[in-house]
């Protein structure tokens, strides 16, 4: 997927506390089928991991288990009806590293993929990827946008 292909905003909202971002994640989880790929764009501290915690909790994973997989690249969570793979591509320098870890088995498998720092691997994201942007507005306020997936 290219980053220019999802310029249309389907949904836009603001949260005013970390708990609200988690609550959005819990609600958003209703939209997710097994096999879905969700890319979470946003700077450090935007709230990507909070949103992931909300999604995971709604699907049956204990929130305390959910943390940014900064040193491991992927965390896998069980407890949901399907596997959840939580990626952090922050330390990826070349998409090649992602090829080597067999990313296709994850992105085109039956689990749910939740990806922090997806810009580094944007060319490898499936066209159907659900794209969320989280923007830091002020200390407690975040703007979340859900983008229209590619329809080609
Ligand atoms: P990221 O994974 O994007 O780096 P985290 O979810 O780990 O971000 O952290 C977000 C930080 O911002 C936390 O310290 C959290 O307490 C703080 N925060 C303040 N307001 C919000 C909000 N509205 N939504 C999410 N996090 C918030
Ligand atoms: Mg994080």
mmCIF file of N, CA, C and O and ligand atoms in Angstrom, residues 42-50 52 67-70 86-88 116-117, ligand 2:
data_model
loop_
_atom_site.group_PDB
_atom_site.id
_atom_site.type_symbol
_atom_site.label_atom_id
_atom_site.label_comp_id
_atom_site.label_asym_id
_atom_site.label_seq_id
_atom_site.Cartn_x
_atom_site.Cartn_y
_atom_site.Cartn_z
ATOM 1 N N UNK A 42 1.651 7.506 14.313
ATOM 2 C CA UNK A 42 1.658 8.515 15.378
ATOM 3 C C UNK A 42 3.015 8.548 16.044
ATOM 4 O O UNK A 42 3.692 7.523 16.133
ATOM 5 N N UNK A 43 3.384 9.723 16.522
ATOM 6 C CA UNK A 43 4.703 9.898 17.139
ATOM 7 C C UNK A 43 4.801 9.162 18.470
ATOM 8 O O UNK A 43 3.793 8.680 18.989
ATOM 9 N N UNK A 44 5.984 9.174 19.015
ATOM 10 C CA UNK A 44 6.209 8.613 20.341
ATOM 11 C C UNK A 44 5.288 9.310 21.348
ATOM 12 O O UNK A 44 5.215 10.542 21.372
ATOM 13 N N UNK A 45 4.568 8.522 22.131
ATOM 14 C CA UNK A 45 3.673 9.095 23.138
ATOM 15 C C UNK A 45 2.316 9.518 22.591
ATOM 16 O O UNK A 45 1.509 10.112 23.310
ATOM 17 N N UNK A 46 2.057 9.217 21.334
ATOM 18 C CA UNK A 46 0.762 9.590 20.749
ATOM 19 C C UNK A 46 -0.381 8.812 21.402
ATOM 20 O O UNK A 46 -1.498 9.324 21.551
ATOM 21 N N UNK A 47 -0.111 7.568 21.752
ATOM 22 C CA UNK A 47 -1.152 6.745 22.361
ATOM 23 C C UNK A 47 -1.424 5.456 21.600
ATOM 24 O O UNK A 47 -2.444 4.798 21.822
ATOM 25 N N UNK A 48 -0.501 5.082 20.728
ATOM 26 C CA UNK A 48 -0.676 3.863 19.922
ATOM 27 C C UNK A 48 -0.841 2.633 20.819
ATOM 28 O O UNK A 48 -1.741 1.814 20.615
ATOM 29 N N UNK A 49 0.025 2.532 21.810
ATOM 30 C CA UNK A 49 -0.043 1.344 22.670
ATOM 31 C C UNK A 49 -1.319 1.353 23.514
ATOM 32 O O UNK A 49 -1.918 0.297 23.743
ATOM 33 N N UNK A 50 -1.760 2.530 23.943
ATOM 34 C CA UNK A 50 -3.036 2.585 24.679
ATOM 35 C C UNK A 50 -4.177 2.076 23.803
ATOM 36 O O UNK A 50 -5.049 1.336 24.260
ATOM 37 N N UNK A 52 -3.963 0.013 21.302
ATOM 38 C CA UNK A 52 -3.787 -1.444 21.157
ATOM 39 C C UNK A 52 -4.290 -2.159 22.414
ATOM 40 O O UNK A 52 -4.949 -3.204 22.326
ATOM 41 N N UNK A 67 2.142 -4.604 25.776
ATOM 42 C CA UNK A 67 3.154 -3.558 25.855
ATOM 43 C C UNK A 67 3.842 -3.429 24.509
ATOM 44 O O UNK A 67 3.890 -4.384 23.736
ATOM 45 N N UNK A 68 4.402 -2.244 24.253
ATOM 46 C CA UNK A 68 5.136 -2.041 22.997
ATOM 47 C C UNK A 68 6.258 -3.073 22.883
ATOM 48 O O UNK A 68 7.088 -3.172 23.770
ATOM 49 N N UNK A 69 6.274 -3.808 21.793
ATOM 50 C CA UNK A 69 7.308 -4.831 21.623
ATOM 51 C C UNK A 69 8.604 -4.239 21.064
ATOM 52 O O UNK A 69 9.151 -4.716 20.095
ATOM 53 N N UNK A 70 9.079 -3.188 21.680
ATOM 54 C CA UNK A 70 10.195 -2.428 21.100
ATOM 55 C C UNK A 70 11.447 -3.273 20.902
ATOM 56 O O UNK A 70 12.184 -3.091 19.941
ATOM 57 N N UNK A 86 1.240 -8.122 17.799
ATOM 58 C CA UNK A 86 1.483 -6.692 18.054
ATOM 59 C C UNK A 86 2.908 -6.382 17.603
ATOM 60 O O UNK A 86 3.865 -6.837 18.209
ATOM 61 N N UNK A 87 3.008 -5.613 16.522
ATOM 62 C CA UNK A 87 4.312 -5.290 15.935
ATOM 63 C C UNK A 87 4.750 -3.890 16.347
ATOM 64 O O UNK A 87 3.913 -3.000 16.526
ATOM 65 N N UNK A 88 6.047 -3.701 16.432
ATOM 66 C CA UNK A 88 6.621 -2.364 16.549
ATOM 67 C C UNK A 88 7.781 -2.311 15.570
ATOM 68 O O UNK A 88 8.813 -2.947 15.783
ATOM 69 N N UNK A 116 2.579 -0.827 15.253
ATOM 70 C CA UNK A 116 3.070 0.508 15.604
ATOM 71 C C UNK A 116 4.255 0.850 14.707
ATOM 72 O O UNK A 116 4.991 -0.023 14.290
ATOM 73 N N UNK A 117 4.444 2.128 14.384
ATOM 74 C CA UNK A 117 5.499 2.615 13.486
ATOM 75 C C UNK A 117 5.432 1.966 12.108
ATOM 76 O O UNK A 117 6.452 1.520 11.559
HETATM 77 MG MG1 LIG B 2 3.980 2.247 21.744
#
